[in-house]
XYZ file of N, CA and C in Angstrom:
258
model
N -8.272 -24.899 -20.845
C -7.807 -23.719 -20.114
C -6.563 -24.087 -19.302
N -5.520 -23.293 -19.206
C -4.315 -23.651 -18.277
C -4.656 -23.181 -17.379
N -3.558 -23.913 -16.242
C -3.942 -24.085 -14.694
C -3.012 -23.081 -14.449
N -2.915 -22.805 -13.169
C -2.121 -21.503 -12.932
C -0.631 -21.720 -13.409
N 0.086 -22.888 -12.994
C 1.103 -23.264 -13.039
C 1.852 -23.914 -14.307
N 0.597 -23.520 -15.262
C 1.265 -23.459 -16.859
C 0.958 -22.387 -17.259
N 1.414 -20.982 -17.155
C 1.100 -19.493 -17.134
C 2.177 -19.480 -17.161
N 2.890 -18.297 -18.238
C 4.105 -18.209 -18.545
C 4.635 -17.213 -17.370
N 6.306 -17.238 -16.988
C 6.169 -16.409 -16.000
C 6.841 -14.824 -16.539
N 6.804 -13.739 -16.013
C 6.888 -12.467 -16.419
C 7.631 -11.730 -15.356
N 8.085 -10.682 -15.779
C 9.285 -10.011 -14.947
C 8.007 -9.042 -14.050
N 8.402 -8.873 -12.935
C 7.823 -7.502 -12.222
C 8.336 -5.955 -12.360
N 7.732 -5.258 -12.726
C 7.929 -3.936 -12.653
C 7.377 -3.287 -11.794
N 8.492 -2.501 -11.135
C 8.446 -1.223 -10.445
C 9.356 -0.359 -10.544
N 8.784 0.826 -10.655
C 9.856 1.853 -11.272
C 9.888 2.628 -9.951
N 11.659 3.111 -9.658
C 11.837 3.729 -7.905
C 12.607 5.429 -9.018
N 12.103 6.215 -8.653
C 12.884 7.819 -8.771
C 13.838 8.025 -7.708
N 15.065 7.888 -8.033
C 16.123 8.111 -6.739
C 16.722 9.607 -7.490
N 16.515 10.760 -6.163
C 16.912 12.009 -6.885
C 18.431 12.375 -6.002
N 19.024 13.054 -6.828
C 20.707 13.160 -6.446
C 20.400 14.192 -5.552
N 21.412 13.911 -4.288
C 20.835 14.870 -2.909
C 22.000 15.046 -2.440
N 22.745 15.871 -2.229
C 24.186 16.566 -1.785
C 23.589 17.075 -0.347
N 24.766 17.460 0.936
C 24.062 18.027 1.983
C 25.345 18.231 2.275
N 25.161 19.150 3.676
C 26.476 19.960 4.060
C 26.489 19.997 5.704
N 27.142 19.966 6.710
C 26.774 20.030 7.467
C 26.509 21.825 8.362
N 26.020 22.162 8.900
C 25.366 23.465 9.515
C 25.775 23.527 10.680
N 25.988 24.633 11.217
C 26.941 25.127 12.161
C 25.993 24.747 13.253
N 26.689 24.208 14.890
C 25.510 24.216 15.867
C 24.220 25.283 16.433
N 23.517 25.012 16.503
C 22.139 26.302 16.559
C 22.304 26.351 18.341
N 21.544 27.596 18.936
C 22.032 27.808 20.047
C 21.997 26.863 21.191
N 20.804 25.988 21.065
C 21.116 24.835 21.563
C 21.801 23.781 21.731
N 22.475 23.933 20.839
C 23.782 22.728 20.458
C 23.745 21.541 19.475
N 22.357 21.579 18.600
C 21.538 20.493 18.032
C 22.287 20.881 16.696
N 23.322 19.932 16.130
C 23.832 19.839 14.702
C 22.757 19.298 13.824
N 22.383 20.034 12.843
C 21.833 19.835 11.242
C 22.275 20.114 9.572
N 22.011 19.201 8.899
C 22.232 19.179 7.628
C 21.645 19.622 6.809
N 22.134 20.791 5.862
C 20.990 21.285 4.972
C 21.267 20.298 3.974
N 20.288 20.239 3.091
C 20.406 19.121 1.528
C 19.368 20.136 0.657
N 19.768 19.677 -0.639
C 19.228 20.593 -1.728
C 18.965 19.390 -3.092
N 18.497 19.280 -3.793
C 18.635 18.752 -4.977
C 19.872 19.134 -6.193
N 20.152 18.240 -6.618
C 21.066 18.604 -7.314
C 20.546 18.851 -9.027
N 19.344 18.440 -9.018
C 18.948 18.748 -9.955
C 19.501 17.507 -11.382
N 19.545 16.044 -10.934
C 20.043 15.089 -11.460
C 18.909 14.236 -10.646
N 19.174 12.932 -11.834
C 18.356 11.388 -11.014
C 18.570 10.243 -11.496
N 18.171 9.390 -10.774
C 17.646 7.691 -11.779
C 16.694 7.372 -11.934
N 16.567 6.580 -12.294
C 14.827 6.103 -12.723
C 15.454 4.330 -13.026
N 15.643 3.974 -11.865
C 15.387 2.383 -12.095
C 14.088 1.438 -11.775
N 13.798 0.489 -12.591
C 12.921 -0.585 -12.782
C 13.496 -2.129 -11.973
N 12.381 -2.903 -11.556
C 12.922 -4.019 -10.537
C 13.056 -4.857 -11.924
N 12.717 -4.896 -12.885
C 12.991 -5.606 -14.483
C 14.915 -5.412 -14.465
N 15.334 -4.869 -14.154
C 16.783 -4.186 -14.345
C 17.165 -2.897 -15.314
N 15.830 -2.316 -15.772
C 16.150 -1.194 -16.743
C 16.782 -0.046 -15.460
N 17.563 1.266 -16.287
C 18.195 2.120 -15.189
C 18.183 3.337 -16.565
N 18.160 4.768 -15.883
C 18.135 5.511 -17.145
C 19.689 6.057 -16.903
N 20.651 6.300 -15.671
C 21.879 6.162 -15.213
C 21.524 7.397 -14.686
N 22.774 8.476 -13.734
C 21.794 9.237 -13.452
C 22.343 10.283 -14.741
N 21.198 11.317 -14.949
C 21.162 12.041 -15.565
C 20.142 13.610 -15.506
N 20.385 14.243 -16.360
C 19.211 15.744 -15.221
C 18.039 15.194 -15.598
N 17.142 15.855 -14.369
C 15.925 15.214 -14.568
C 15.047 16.101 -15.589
N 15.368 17.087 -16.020
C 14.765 17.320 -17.579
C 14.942 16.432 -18.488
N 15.901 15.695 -18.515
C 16.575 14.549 -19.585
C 15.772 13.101 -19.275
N 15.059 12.783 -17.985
C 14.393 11.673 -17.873
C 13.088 11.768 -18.984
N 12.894 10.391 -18.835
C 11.646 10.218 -19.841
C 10.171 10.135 -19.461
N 9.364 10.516 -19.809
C 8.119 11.155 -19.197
C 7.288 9.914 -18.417
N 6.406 10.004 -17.341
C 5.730 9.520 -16.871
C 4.855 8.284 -17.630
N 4.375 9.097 -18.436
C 3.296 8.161 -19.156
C 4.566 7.344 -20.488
N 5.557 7.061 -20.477
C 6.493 6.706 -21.276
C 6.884 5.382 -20.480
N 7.340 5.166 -19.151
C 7.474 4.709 -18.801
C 6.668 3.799 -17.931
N 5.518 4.038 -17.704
C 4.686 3.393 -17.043
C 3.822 2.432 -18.535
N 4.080 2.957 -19.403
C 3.697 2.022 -20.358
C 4.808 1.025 -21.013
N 6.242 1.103 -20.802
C 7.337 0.060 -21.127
C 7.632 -0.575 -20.180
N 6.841 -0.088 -18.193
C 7.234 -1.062 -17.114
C 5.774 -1.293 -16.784
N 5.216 -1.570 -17.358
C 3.756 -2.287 -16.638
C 3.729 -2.615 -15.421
N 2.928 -2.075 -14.043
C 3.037 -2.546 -12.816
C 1.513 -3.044 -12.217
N 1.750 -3.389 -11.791
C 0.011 -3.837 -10.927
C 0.117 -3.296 -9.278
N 1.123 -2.446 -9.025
C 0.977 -1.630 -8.125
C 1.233 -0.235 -8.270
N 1.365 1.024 -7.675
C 1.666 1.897 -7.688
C 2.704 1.883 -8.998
N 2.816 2.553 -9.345
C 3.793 2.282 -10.556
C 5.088 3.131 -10.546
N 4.916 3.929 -9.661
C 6.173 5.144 -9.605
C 6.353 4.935 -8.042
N 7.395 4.688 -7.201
C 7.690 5.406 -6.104
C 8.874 6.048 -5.842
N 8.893 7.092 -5.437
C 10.080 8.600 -5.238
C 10.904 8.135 -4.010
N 11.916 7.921 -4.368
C 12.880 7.803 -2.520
C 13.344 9.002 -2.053
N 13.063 9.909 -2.328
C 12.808 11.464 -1.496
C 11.913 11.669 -0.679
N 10.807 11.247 -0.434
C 9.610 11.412 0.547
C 8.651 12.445 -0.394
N 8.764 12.703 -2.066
C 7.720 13.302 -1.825
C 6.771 12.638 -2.675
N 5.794 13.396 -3.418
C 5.145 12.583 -4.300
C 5.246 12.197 -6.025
């Protein structure tokens, strides 16, 4: 049986959804408190810590969930969104 340290070594995967986010700035509210609206642009990436990237492109055009979680194998969460949602 090999010992840990003759175990071949393997890339890590994690796949991050970065979605394209434009914003504008908004006129002061009566208090004086400046805010930014943001919207989706309706574009994304889909990069892997392996170095795969899908570039960005619309996110109808990304490749499905279960597509990718089976070409980036993770042993954690396997998807995380840098938008805050789920």
């Amino acid at each position: 049986m090999a010992t840990a340290t003759e175990q071949p070594w393997a890339l890590d995967h994690h796949l991050y959804v970065l979605p394209c986010i434009e914003s504008r700035p908004l006129p002061p509210d009566t208090d004086g408190n400046h805010w930014m609206e943001r919207r989706h642009t309706g574009k994304a990436t889909i990069v892997c810590a392996c170095g795969y990237t899908t570039g960005l492109v619309d996110t109808t055009d990304l490749p499905d969930r279960a597509t990718l979680t089976a070409a980036h194998p993770s042993t954690r969460d396997p998807i995380t969104r840098l938008d805050g949602t789920a």
